[in-house]
PDB file of C-alpha atoms and ligand atoms in Angstrom:
ATOM      1  CA  MET A   1     -16.187 -59.380 -39.985  1.00 75.00           C
ATOM      2  CA  THR A   2     -12.754 -59.831 -38.423  1.00 93.00           C
ATOM      3  CA  TYR A   3     -13.122 -60.048 -34.682  1.00 97.00           C
ATOM      4  CA  ARG A   4     -10.591 -58.040 -32.647  1.00 98.00           C
ATOM      5  CA  GLY A   5     -10.819 -58.082 -28.873  1.00 98.00           C
ATOM      6  CA  ARG A   6      -8.633 -56.783 -26.076  1.00 98.00           C
ATOM      7  CA  PHE A   7      -7.784 -56.843 -22.395  1.00 98.00           C
ATOM      8  CA  ALA A   8      -6.782 -53.423 -21.085  1.00 98.00           C
ATOM      9  CA  PRO A   9      -5.376 -53.641 -17.548  1.00 97.00           C
ATOM     10  CA  SER A  10      -4.215 -50.599 -15.603  1.00 96.00           C
ATOM     11  CA  PRO A  11      -0.772 -51.450 -14.179  1.00 97.00           C
ATOM     12  CA  THR A  12      -1.621 -50.419 -10.634  1.00 94.00           C
ATOM     13  CA  GLY A  13      -0.708 -53.825  -9.177  1.00 93.00           C
ATOM     14  CA  PRO A  14      -0.550 -57.515 -10.022  1.00 92.00           C
ATOM     15  CA  LEU A  15      -3.454 -59.404 -11.575  1.00 94.00           C
ATOM     16  CA  HIS A  16      -5.886 -60.793  -8.977  1.00 92.00           C
ATOM     17  CA  ALA A  17      -8.984 -62.976  -9.059  1.00 91.00           C
ATOM     18  CA  GLY A  18     -11.126 -60.002 -10.179  1.00 92.00           C
ATOM     19  CA  SER A  19      -8.957 -58.834 -13.065  1.00 95.00           C
ATOM     20  CA  LEU A  20      -8.452 -62.471 -14.097  1.00 96.00           C
ATOM     21  CA  VAL A  21     -12.208 -62.714 -14.723  1.00 97.00           C
ATOM     22  CA  SER A  22     -12.089 -59.739 -17.126  1.00 98.00           C
ATOM     23  CA  ALA A  23      -8.986 -61.051 -18.882  1.00 98.00           C
ATOM     24  CA  LEU A  24     -10.471 -64.509 -19.234  1.00 98.00           C
ATOM     25  CA  ALA A  25     -13.867 -63.331 -20.502  1.00 98.00           C
ATOM     26  CA  SER A  26     -12.219 -61.215 -23.214  1.00 98.00           C
ATOM     27  CA  TYR A  27      -9.938 -64.132 -24.113  1.00 98.00           C
ATOM     28  CA  PHE A  28     -12.802 -66.676 -24.274  1.00 98.00           C
ATOM     29  CA  ASP A  29     -14.869 -64.366 -26.461  1.00 98.00           C
ATOM     30  CA  ALA A  30     -12.002 -63.692 -28.881  1.00 98.00           C
ATOM     31  CA  ARG A  31     -11.104 -67.375 -29.173  1.00 97.00           C
ATOM     32  CA  ALA A  32     -14.783 -68.431 -29.420  1.00 97.00           C
ATOM     33  CA  HIS A  33     -15.118 -66.058 -32.404  1.00 96.00           C
ATOM     34  CA  GLY A  34     -11.844 -67.176 -33.995  1.00 96.00           C
ATOM     35  CA  GLY A  35     -10.657 -63.608 -33.435  1.00 97.00           C
ATOM     36  CA  SER A  36      -7.480 -61.820 -32.396  1.00 98.00           C
ATOM     37  CA  TRP A  37      -6.835 -60.853 -28.795  1.00 98.00           C
ATOM     38  CA  ILE A  38      -4.533 -58.020 -27.859  1.00 98.00           C
ATOM     39  CA  VAL A  39      -3.380 -56.552 -24.557  1.00 98.00           C
ATOM     40  CA  ARG A  40      -3.151 -52.842 -23.901  1.00 98.00           C
ATOM     41  CA  ILE A  41      -1.338 -51.563 -20.843  1.00 98.00           C
ATOM     42  CA  GLU A  42      -3.396 -48.603 -19.632  1.00 98.00           C
ATOM     43  CA  ASP A  43      -0.605 -46.573 -18.081  1.00 97.00           C
ATOM     44  CA  VAL A  44      -1.973 -43.190 -19.172  1.00 95.00           C
ATOM     45  CA  ASP A  45      -2.502 -42.367 -15.483  1.00 94.00           C
ATOM     46  CA  ALA A  46       1.213 -42.204 -14.660  1.00 93.00           C
ATOM     47  CA  PRO A  47       0.811 -41.320 -10.947  1.00 93.00           C
ATOM     48  CA  ARG A  48      -1.210 -44.524 -10.377  1.00 93.00           C
ATOM     49  CA  THR A  49       1.196 -46.729 -12.308  1.00 95.00           C
ATOM     50  CA  VAL A  50       3.246 -49.080 -10.130  1.00 95.00           C
ATOM     51  CA  PRO A  51       6.749 -49.820 -11.474  1.00 96.00           C
ATOM     52  CA  GLY A  52       7.038 -53.431 -12.607  1.00 96.00           C
ATOM     53  CA  ALA A  53       3.274 -54.089 -12.484  1.00 96.00           C
ATOM     54  CA  ALA A  54       2.807 -54.136 -16.282  1.00 97.00           C
ATOM     55  CA  ASP A  55       5.556 -56.705 -16.791  1.00 97.00           C
ATOM     56  CA  ALA A  56       4.173 -58.795 -13.949  1.00 95.00           C
ATOM     57  CA  ILE A  57       0.681 -58.716 -15.524  1.00 96.00           C
ATOM     58  CA  LEU A  58       2.044 -59.745 -18.931  1.00 97.00           C
ATOM     59  CA  ALA A  59       4.065 -62.585 -17.371  1.00 95.00           C
ATOM     60  CA  THR A  60       1.018 -63.836 -15.440  1.00 95.00           C
ATOM     61  CA  LEU A  61      -1.182 -63.809 -18.552  1.00 96.00           C
ATOM     62  CA  THR A  62       1.388 -65.952 -20.339  1.00 95.00           C
ATOM     63  CA  ARG A  63       1.761 -68.302 -17.390  1.00 94.00           C
ATOM     64  CA  PHE A  64      -2.028 -68.677 -17.276  1.00 96.00           C
ATOM     65  CA  GLY A  65      -2.113 -69.594 -20.971  1.00 96.00           C
ATOM     66  CA  MET A  66      -3.523 -66.347 -22.411  1.00 98.00           C
ATOM     67  CA  HIS A  67      -1.275 -65.492 -25.341  1.00 97.00           C
ATOM     68  CA  CYS A  68      -1.687 -62.192 -27.167  1.00 96.00           C
ATOM     69  CA  ASP A  69      -1.614 -62.140 -30.927  1.00 98.00           C
ATOM     70  CA  GLU A  70       0.295 -58.868 -31.211  1.00 98.00           C
ATOM     71  CA  PRO A  71       2.857 -57.009 -29.102  1.00 98.00           C
ATOM     72  CA  PRO A  72       1.154 -55.124 -26.253  1.00 98.00           C
ATOM     73  CA  VAL A  73       0.187 -51.483 -26.766  1.00 98.00           C
ATOM     74  CA  TRP A  74       1.306 -48.989 -24.096  1.00 98.00           C
ATOM     75  CA  GLN A  75      -0.823 -45.891 -23.549  1.00 98.00           C
ATOM     76  CA  SER A  76       2.222 -43.983 -22.300  1.00 97.00           C
ATOM     77  CA  GLN A  77       3.569 -44.091 -25.872  1.00 97.00           C
ATOM     78  CA  ARG A  78       0.408 -42.792 -27.523  1.00 98.00           C
ATOM     79  CA  ASP A  79       0.387 -39.161 -26.538  1.00 97.00           C
ATOM     80  CA  ASP A  80       0.342 -37.947 -30.162  1.00 98.00           C
ATOM     81  CA  ALA A  81      -2.758 -39.990 -30.997  1.00 98.00           C
ATOM     82  CA  TYR A  82      -4.652 -38.512 -28.020  1.00 98.00           C
ATOM     83  CA  ALA A  83      -3.516 -34.993 -28.949  1.00 98.00           C
ATOM     84  CA  ARG A  84      -4.756 -35.482 -32.537  1.00 98.00           C
ATOM     85  CA  ALA A  85      -8.170 -36.676 -31.389  1.00 98.00           C
ATOM     86  CA  PHE A  86      -8.392 -33.795 -28.916  1.00 98.00           C
ATOM     87  CA  ALA A  87      -7.566 -31.308 -31.713  1.00 98.00           C
ATOM     88  CA  GLN A  88     -10.249 -32.892 -33.901  1.00 98.00           C
ATOM     89  CA  LEU A  89     -12.842 -32.415 -31.151  1.00 98.00           C
ATOM     90  CA  GLN A  90     -11.615 -28.871 -30.566  1.00 98.00           C
ATOM     91  CA  ALA A  91     -11.943 -28.068 -34.273  1.00 98.00           C
ATOM     92  CA  ARG A  92     -15.576 -29.185 -34.038  1.00 97.00           C
ATOM     93  CA  GLY A  93     -16.158 -26.721 -31.219  1.00 97.00           C
ATOM     94  CA  LEU A  94     -16.864 -29.498 -28.726  1.00 98.00           C
ATOM     95  CA  VAL A  95     -14.154 -28.732 -26.167  1.00 98.00           C
ATOM     96  CA  TYR A  96     -13.923 -25.984 -23.566  1.00 97.00           C
ATOM     97  CA  PRO A  97     -11.544 -25.165 -20.714  1.00 97.00           C
ATOM     98  CA  CYS A  98     -12.790 -25.554 -17.164  1.00 96.00           C
ATOM     99  CA  GLY A  99     -11.474 -23.707 -14.120  1.00 94.00           C
ATOM    100  CA  CYS A 100     -13.491 -25.573 -11.473  1.00 91.00           C
ATOM    101  CA  THR A 101     -11.857 -27.448  -8.634  1.00 86.00           C
ATOM    102  CA  ARG A 102     -13.274 -30.750  -7.418  1.00 80.00           C
ATOM    103  CA  ARG A 103     -14.504 -28.964  -4.307  1.00 77.00           C
ATOM    104  CA  GLU A 104     -16.416 -26.370  -6.329  1.00 77.00           C
ATOM    105  CA  ILE A 105     -18.018 -29.078  -8.443  1.00 75.00           C
ATOM    106  CA  ALA A 106     -19.013 -31.004  -5.321  1.00 73.00           C
ATOM    107  CA  ASP A 107     -20.470 -27.842  -3.788  1.00 69.00           C
ATOM    108  CA  SER A 108     -22.617 -27.088  -6.806  1.00 68.00           C
ATOM    109  CA  LEU A 109     -23.353 -30.729  -7.263  1.00 60.00           C
ATOM    110  CA  VAL A 110     -26.492 -31.618  -9.144  1.00 45.00           C
ATOM    111  CA  HIS A 111     -26.290 -35.170  -7.890  1.00 46.00           C
ATOM    112  CA  ALA A 112     -23.705 -37.843  -7.300  1.00 47.00           C
ATOM    113  CA  HIS A 113     -24.316 -41.215  -8.822  1.00 47.00           C
ATOM    114  CA  ALA A 114     -23.125 -44.321  -7.227  1.00 42.00           C
ATOM    115  CA  ARG A 115     -21.186 -46.727  -9.388  1.00 43.00           C
ATOM    116  CA  HIS A 116     -18.103 -44.810 -10.382  1.00 46.00           C
ATOM    117  CA  ALA A 117     -18.824 -42.080  -7.856  1.00 48.00           C
ATOM    118  CA  THR A 118     -18.800 -39.663 -10.782  1.00 54.00           C
ATOM    119  CA  LEU A 119     -20.217 -36.252 -10.091  1.00 64.00           C
ATOM    120  CA  ALA A 120     -22.428 -34.820 -12.816  1.00 81.00           C
ATOM    121  CA  TYR A 121     -20.598 -31.673 -13.867  1.00 88.00           C
ATOM    122  CA  PRO A 122     -23.035 -28.779 -13.588  1.00 87.00           C
ATOM    123  CA  GLY A 123     -21.654 -26.912 -16.629  1.00 89.00           C
ATOM    124  CA  THR A 124     -20.242 -23.947 -14.725  1.00 89.00           C
ATOM    125  CA  CYS A 125     -17.547 -23.118 -17.325  1.00 94.00           C
ATOM    126  CA  ARG A 126     -19.649 -23.798 -20.432  1.00 93.00           C
ATOM    127  CA  THR A 127     -20.031 -20.083 -20.947  1.00 93.00           C
ATOM    128  CA  GLY A 128     -16.406 -19.179 -20.180  1.00 94.00           C
ATOM    129  CA  LEU A 129     -13.802 -19.250 -17.438  1.00 94.00           C
ATOM    130  CA  HIS A 130     -15.081 -16.068 -15.771  1.00 87.00           C
ATOM    131  CA  GLY A 131     -11.525 -14.862 -15.183  1.00 90.00           C
ATOM    132  CA  ARG A 132     -10.236 -18.106 -13.743  1.00 91.00           C
ATOM    133  CA  GLU A 133      -7.381 -20.210 -15.046  1.00 93.00           C
ATOM    134  CA  ALA A 134      -8.027 -23.250 -17.215  1.00 92.00           C
ATOM    135  CA  ARG A 135      -7.483 -26.484 -15.272  1.00 93.00           C
ATOM    136  CA  ALA A 136      -9.183 -29.291 -17.182  1.00 95.00           C
ATOM    137  CA  TRP A 137     -10.659 -29.508 -20.691  1.00 97.00           C
ATOM    138  CA  ARG A 138     -14.178 -30.827 -21.085  1.00 97.00           C
ATOM    139  CA  LEU A 139     -16.343 -32.226 -23.864  1.00 98.00           C
ATOM    140  CA  ARG A 140     -19.611 -30.373 -24.358  1.00 97.00           C
ATOM    141  CA  VAL A 141     -22.323 -33.063 -24.258  1.00 97.00           C
ATOM    142  CA  PRO A 142     -25.584 -32.622 -26.176  1.00 96.00           C
ATOM    143  CA  GLU A 143     -28.837 -31.497 -24.603  1.00 93.00           C
ATOM    144  CA  GLY A 144     -32.354 -32.855 -24.833  1.00 92.00           C
ATOM    145  CA  ASP A 145     -33.051 -36.122 -26.657  1.00 93.00           C
ATOM    146  CA  ALA A 146     -29.588 -36.156 -28.222  1.00 94.00           C
ATOM    147  CA  ALA A 147     -28.090 -36.617 -24.740  1.00 97.00           C
ATOM    148  CA  ARG A 148     -29.590 -40.091 -24.373  1.00 98.00           C
ATOM    149  CA  ILE A 149     -27.238 -42.879 -25.411  1.00 98.00           C
ATOM    150  CA  ALA A 150     -28.722 -46.360 -25.675  1.00 98.00           C
ATOM    151  CA  PHE A 151     -27.012 -49.650 -26.459  1.00 98.00           C
ATOM    152  CA  VAL A 152     -27.550 -53.357 -25.913  1.00 98.00           C
ATOM    153  CA  ASP A 153     -24.904 -55.039 -23.786  1.00 98.00           C
ATOM    154  CA  ARG A 154     -24.394 -58.703 -24.686  1.00 97.00           C
ATOM    155  CA  TRP A 155     -24.465 -59.729 -21.015  1.00 97.00           C
ATOM    156  CA  GLN A 156     -26.354 -56.946 -19.227  1.00 97.00           C
ATOM    157  CA  GLY A 157     -29.059 -56.324 -21.868  1.00 98.00           C
ATOM    158  CA  PRO A 158     -30.483 -52.922 -22.924  1.00 98.00           C
ATOM    159  CA  GLN A 159     -28.779 -49.886 -21.353  1.00 98.00           C
ATOM    160  CA  SER A 160     -29.504 -46.207 -21.532  1.00 98.00           C
ATOM    161  CA  GLN A 161     -27.882 -43.146 -20.018  1.00 97.00           C
ATOM    162  CA  ASN A 162     -28.637 -39.450 -20.340  1.00 96.00           C
ATOM    163  CA  LEU A 163     -25.236 -37.800 -20.651  1.00 96.00           C
ATOM    164  CA  ALA A 164     -26.555 -34.332 -19.861  1.00 95.00           C
ATOM    165  CA  THR A 165     -28.308 -35.198 -16.593  1.00 93.00           C
ATOM    166  CA  GLU A 166     -26.348 -38.244 -15.397  1.00 93.00           C
ATOM    167  CA  VAL A 167     -22.792 -37.295 -16.380  1.00 94.00           C
ATOM    168  CA  GLY A 168     -22.515 -33.713 -17.619  1.00 94.00           C
ATOM    169  CA  ASP A 169     -19.649 -32.348 -19.720  1.00 96.00           C
ATOM    170  CA  PHE A 170     -16.812 -34.743 -18.960  1.00 96.00           C
ATOM    171  CA  ALA A 171     -13.053 -34.241 -18.882  1.00 95.00           C
ATOM    172  CA  LEU A 172     -10.860 -35.119 -21.865  1.00 97.00           C
ATOM    173  CA  LYS A 173      -7.752 -33.628 -20.330  1.00 97.00           C
ATOM    174  CA  ARG A 174      -7.454 -33.587 -16.568  1.00 95.00           C
ATOM    175  CA  ALA A 175      -6.371 -30.779 -14.285  1.00 93.00           C
ATOM    176  CA  ASP A 176      -3.029 -32.552 -13.763  1.00 93.00           C
ATOM    177  CA  GLY A 177      -2.400 -32.333 -17.524  1.00 94.00           C
ATOM    178  CA  LEU A 178      -2.991 -36.047 -18.187  1.00 96.00           C
ATOM    179  CA  TRP A 179      -5.322 -37.368 -20.870  1.00 97.00           C
ATOM    180  CA  ALA A 180      -8.527 -38.718 -19.365  1.00 97.00           C
ATOM    181  CA  TYR A 181      -9.258 -42.445 -19.502  1.00 97.00           C
ATOM    182  CA  GLN A 182     -12.437 -41.858 -21.573  1.00 97.00           C
ATOM    183  CA  LEU A 183     -10.528 -40.186 -24.411  1.00 98.00           C
ATOM    184  CA  ALA A 184      -7.565 -42.577 -24.339  1.00 98.00           C
ATOM    185  CA  VAL A 185      -9.695 -45.713 -24.359  1.00 98.00           C
ATOM    186  CA  VAL A 186     -11.811 -44.580 -27.318  1.00 98.00           C
ATOM    187  CA  VAL A 187      -8.794 -43.513 -29.383  1.00 98.00           C
ATOM    188  CA  ASP A 188      -6.923 -46.729 -28.558  1.00 98.00           C
ATOM    189  CA  ASP A 189      -9.823 -49.049 -29.324  1.00 98.00           C
ATOM    190  CA  ALA A 190     -10.469 -47.258 -32.630  1.00 98.00           C
ATOM    191  CA  ASP A 191      -6.801 -47.270 -33.697  1.00 98.00           C
ATOM    192  CA  ALA A 192      -6.496 -50.967 -32.831  1.00 98.00           C
ATOM    193  CA  GLY A 193      -9.653 -51.772 -34.822  1.00 98.00           C
ATOM    194  CA  ILE A 194     -11.310 -53.350 -31.762  1.00 98.00           C
ATOM    195  CA  THR A 195     -14.689 -54.813 -32.730  1.00 98.00           C
ATOM    196  CA  HIS A 196     -15.728 -56.369 -29.401  1.00 98.00           C
ATOM    197  CA  ILE A 197     -15.138 -54.992 -25.911  1.00 98.00           C
ATOM    198  CA  VAL A 198     -15.452 -57.460 -23.034  1.00 98.00           C
ATOM    199  CA  ARG A 199     -14.660 -56.073 -19.567  1.00 98.00           C
ATOM    200  CA  GLY A 200     -15.895 -55.691 -15.994  1.00 97.00           C
ATOM    201  CA  ALA A 201     -19.339 -54.261 -15.238  1.00 97.00           C
ATOM    202  CA  ASP A 202     -17.744 -51.447 -13.206  1.00 95.00           C
ATOM    203  CA  LEU A 203     -17.154 -49.843 -16.626  1.00 97.00           C
ATOM    204  CA  LEU A 204     -20.767 -50.161 -17.797  1.00 97.00           C
ATOM    205  CA  ASP A 205     -21.335 -46.646 -16.539  1.00 96.00           C
ATOM    206  CA  SER A 206     -18.525 -45.270 -18.781  1.00 97.00           C
ATOM    207  CA  THR A 207     -19.806 -46.887 -21.964  1.00 98.00           C
ATOM    208  CA  ALA A 208     -22.303 -44.190 -22.970  1.00 98.00           C
ATOM    209  CA  ARG A 209     -19.540 -41.577 -22.737  1.00 98.00           C
ATOM    210  CA  GLN A 210     -17.319 -43.726 -24.915  1.00 98.00           C
ATOM    211  CA  ILE A 211     -20.035 -44.321 -27.518  1.00 98.00           C
ATOM    212  CA  HIS A 212     -20.705 -40.598 -27.652  1.00 98.00           C
ATOM    213  CA  LEU A 213     -16.991 -39.863 -28.128  1.00 98.00           C
ATOM    214  CA  GLN A 214     -16.835 -42.454 -30.927  1.00 98.00           C
ATOM    215  CA  ARG A 215     -19.645 -40.608 -32.693  1.00 98.00           C
ATOM    216  CA  CYS A 216     -17.901 -37.249 -32.229  1.00 98.00           C
ATOM    217  CA  LEU A 217     -14.688 -38.722 -33.678  1.00 98.00           C
ATOM    218  CA  ASP A 218     -16.466 -40.584 -36.517  1.00 98.00           C
ATOM    219  CA  VAL A 219     -15.123 -43.994 -35.520  1.00 98.00           C
ATOM    220  CA  PRO A 220     -17.138 -47.237 -35.312  1.00 98.00           C
ATOM    221  CA  THR A 221     -18.823 -48.351 -32.081  1.00 98.00           C
ATOM    222  CA  PRO A 222     -17.725 -51.852 -31.022  1.00 98.00           C
ATOM    223  CA  SER A 223     -20.109 -54.308 -29.410  1.00 98.00           C
ATOM    224  CA  TYR A 224     -20.007 -54.453 -25.605  1.00 98.00           C
ATOM    225  CA  LEU A 225     -20.189 -57.225 -23.029  1.00 98.00           C
ATOM    226  CA  HIS A 226     -19.766 -56.374 -19.347  1.00 98.00           C
ATOM    227  CA  VAL A 227     -19.155 -59.279 -16.978  1.00 98.00           C
ATOM    228  CA  PRO A 228     -20.176 -59.180 -13.303  1.00 96.00           C
ATOM    229  CA  VAL A 229     -17.385 -57.937 -11.046  1.00 93.00           C
ATOM    230  CA  VAL A 230     -15.933 -60.157  -8.345  1.00 91.00           C
ATOM    231  CA  ASN A 231     -16.618 -58.923  -4.822  1.00 89.00           C
ATOM    232  CA  ASN A 232     -14.802 -59.745  -1.593  1.00 87.00           C
ATOM    233  CA  ASP A 233     -16.612 -61.103   1.477  1.00 84.00           C
ATOM    234  CA  ALA A 234     -17.559 -57.566   2.492  1.00 86.00           C
ATOM    235  CA  GLY A 235     -19.319 -57.046  -0.846  1.00 87.00           C
ATOM    236  CA  GLU A 236     -16.673 -54.633  -2.176  1.00 88.00           C
ATOM    237  CA  LYS A 237     -15.245 -54.922  -5.688  1.00 88.00           C
ATOM    238  CA  LEU A 238     -12.116 -57.021  -5.422  1.00 87.00           C
ATOM    239  CA  SER A 239      -8.990 -54.905  -5.900  1.00 84.00           C
ATOM    240  CA  LYS A 240      -5.574 -54.489  -4.398  1.00 79.00           C
ATOM    241  CA  GLN A 241      -7.106 -51.917  -2.029  1.00 81.00           C
ATOM    242  CA  THR A 242      -9.788 -54.349  -0.850  1.00 83.00           C
ATOM    243  CA  GLY A 243      -7.322 -57.130  -0.127  1.00 77.00           C
ATOM    244  CA  ALA A 244      -7.094 -59.197  -3.334  1.00 84.00           C
ATOM    245  CA  ALA A 245      -4.226 -61.705  -3.315  1.00 81.00           C
ATOM    246  CA  PRO A 246      -1.893 -61.610  -6.331  1.00 83.00           C
ATOM    247  CA  LEU A 247      -2.523 -64.493  -8.714  1.00 82.00           C
ATOM    248  CA  ASP A 248       1.121 -65.410  -8.851  1.00 69.00           C
ATOM    249  CA  ALA A 249       0.715 -67.187  -5.557  1.00 65.00           C
ATOM    250  CA  LEU A 250      -2.068 -69.389  -6.946  1.00 74.00           C
ATOM    251  CA  VAL A 251      -2.128 -72.544  -9.056  1.00 85.00           C
ATOM    252  CA  PRO A 252      -3.154 -71.413 -12.574  1.00 93.00           C
ATOM    253  CA  LEU A 253      -5.730 -74.158 -13.212  1.00 94.00           C
ATOM    254  CA  ASP A 254      -7.448 -73.639  -9.843  1.00 93.00           C
ATOM    255  CA  ALA A 255      -7.645 -69.873 -10.315  1.00 93.00           C
ATOM    256  CA  LEU A 256      -8.789 -70.246 -13.935  1.00 96.00           C
ATOM    257  CA  THR A 257     -11.502 -72.765 -13.002  1.00 95.00           C
ATOM    258  CA  ALA A 258     -12.807 -70.433 -10.304  1.00 93.00           C
ATOM    259  CA  ALA A 259     -12.757 -67.425 -12.658  1.00 95.00           C
ATOM    260  CA  ALA A 260     -14.576 -69.415 -15.357  1.00 97.00           C
ATOM    261  CA  ARG A 261     -17.205 -70.495 -12.814  1.00 96.00           C
ATOM    262  CA  HIS A 262     -17.801 -66.837 -11.928  1.00 95.00           C
ATOM    263  CA  LEU A 263     -18.594 -66.404 -15.633  1.00 97.00           C
ATOM    264  CA  GLY A 264     -21.028 -69.333 -15.570  1.00 96.00           C
ATOM    265  CA  ILE A 265     -18.579 -71.566 -17.446  1.00 96.00           C
ATOM    266  CA  GLU A 266     -17.828 -75.002 -15.973  1.00 92.00           C
ATOM    267  CA  ALA A 267     -14.553 -76.675 -16.901  1.00 87.00           C
ATOM    268  CA  PRO A 268     -13.981 -78.823 -13.805  1.00 80.00           C
ATOM    269  CA  ALA A 269     -12.093 -81.850 -15.106  1.00 81.00           C
ATOM    270  CA  ALA A 270      -9.390 -80.061 -17.095  1.00 87.00           C
ATOM    271  CA  ARG A 271      -5.932 -81.374 -16.276  1.00 92.00           C
ATOM    272  CA  SER A 272      -3.977 -79.015 -18.534  1.00 95.00           C
ATOM    273  CA  LEU A 273      -4.271 -75.416 -19.657  1.00 96.00           C
ATOM    274  CA  ASP A 274      -4.967 -76.580 -23.228  1.00 96.00           C
ATOM    275  CA  ALA A 275      -7.810 -78.827 -22.070  1.00 96.00           C
ATOM    276  CA  PHE A 276      -9.198 -76.039 -19.894  1.00 97.00           C
ATOM    277  CA  TYR A 277      -9.269 -73.525 -22.751  1.00 97.00           C
ATOM    278  CA  ALA A 278     -10.753 -76.042 -25.198  1.00 96.00           C
ATOM    279  CA  THR A 279     -13.656 -76.902 -22.858  1.00 96.00           C
ATOM    280  CA  ALA A 280     -14.247 -73.385 -21.581  1.00 97.00           C
ATOM    281  CA  THR A 281     -14.075 -71.699 -24.978  1.00 97.00           C
ATOM    282  CA  ALA A 282     -16.570 -74.199 -26.419  1.00 96.00           C
ATOM    283  CA  ALA A 283     -18.926 -73.535 -23.490  1.00 96.00           C
ATOM    284  CA  TRP A 284     -18.550 -69.773 -23.971  1.00 97.00           C
ATOM    285  CA  ALA A 285     -19.275 -70.106 -27.705  1.00 97.00           C
ATOM    286  CA  MET A 286     -22.572 -71.893 -26.917  1.00 95.00           C
ATOM    287  CA  ARG A 287     -23.558 -69.178 -24.485  1.00 94.00           C
ATOM    288  CA  PHE A 288     -22.514 -66.187 -26.638  1.00 93.00           C
ATOM    289  CA  PRO A 289     -22.810 -67.335 -30.261  1.00 84.00           C
ATOM    290  CA  ARG A 290     -21.595 -65.100 -33.020  1.00 69.00           C
TER     291      ARG A 290
HETATM  292  N1  LIG B 301      -7.923 -50.018 -17.607  1.00 72.25           N
HETATM  293  C1  LIG B 301      -9.259 -50.247 -17.160  1.00 72.25           C
HETATM  294  C2  LIG B 301      -9.236 -51.020 -15.870  1.00 72.25           C
HETATM  295  O1  LIG B 301      -8.261 -51.713 -15.589  1.00 72.25           O
HETATM  296  C3  LIG B 301     -10.080 -51.035 -18.144  1.00 72.25           C
HETATM  297  C4  LIG B 301     -10.458 -50.241 -19.311  1.00 72.25           C
HETATM  298  C5  LIG B 301     -11.346 -50.931 -20.304  1.00 72.25           C
HETATM  299  O2  LIG B 301     -11.386 -52.169 -20.366  1.00 72.25           O
HETATM  300  O3  LIG B 301     -11.975 -50.209 -21.066  1.00 72.25           O
HETATM  301  O4  LIG B 301     -10.190 -50.929 -15.106  1.00 72.25           O
END
């Protein structure tokens, strides 16, 4: 099998110690498997995109010695691919318009679940809009046993989620007219022939939705590995909002050594980027063999 991996940053700010860990883990895994590594700029959420952030991320990856094997893919240029997948799901009768506002969903909330603060959609518009205007478009998830999606994560072990009770029918197209992350990521990974997804554990909770979408679209399911997220001193996931410093200010080898250590990979004596990657990739290969 030809290994194809990816790093898929959202250009909402510069890379920081947390996003470096995800980038590095995906890079180690691709190199340890003798595979290709590509970068996808996830700028589908235009309002959250910060001008210049994507170029800064790409420049930092290069400066830190992570070289992509193909030109980066930009979600903002892939509208047609998302529309085609959406039409395919529509043709299978799996999509319906939803007129609910966030407030209404919260009010009729079945339960909120912590990690991504996603609210399980109670299915209000499954049977029609009841005279309201369409806002978002949702995927009808299965009921009963078919709603349970199970997979084995290479780092986190066996996982299982009931889409009907824990997520509900989820949005493919958002009320603001933008394609939802869940649809874009599945279409992009399939079109790029991604075989292995390595990313932060904050996305573990989205994986069942993505596997289900892959099945609905008849595309292969990649293997998954979710690395622990980096928290700040207050125990919050490190992000620009929680005070992460941009990596540009840091010495690459120091930041890389710290990120590798977070992943359980020791490469303390490396004096050059080449030496660092040689040691760290070999250690990763021992830990996560083919
Ligand atoms: N763009 C997402 C993020 O930066 C990552 C998506 C993914 O790896 O599937 O959190």
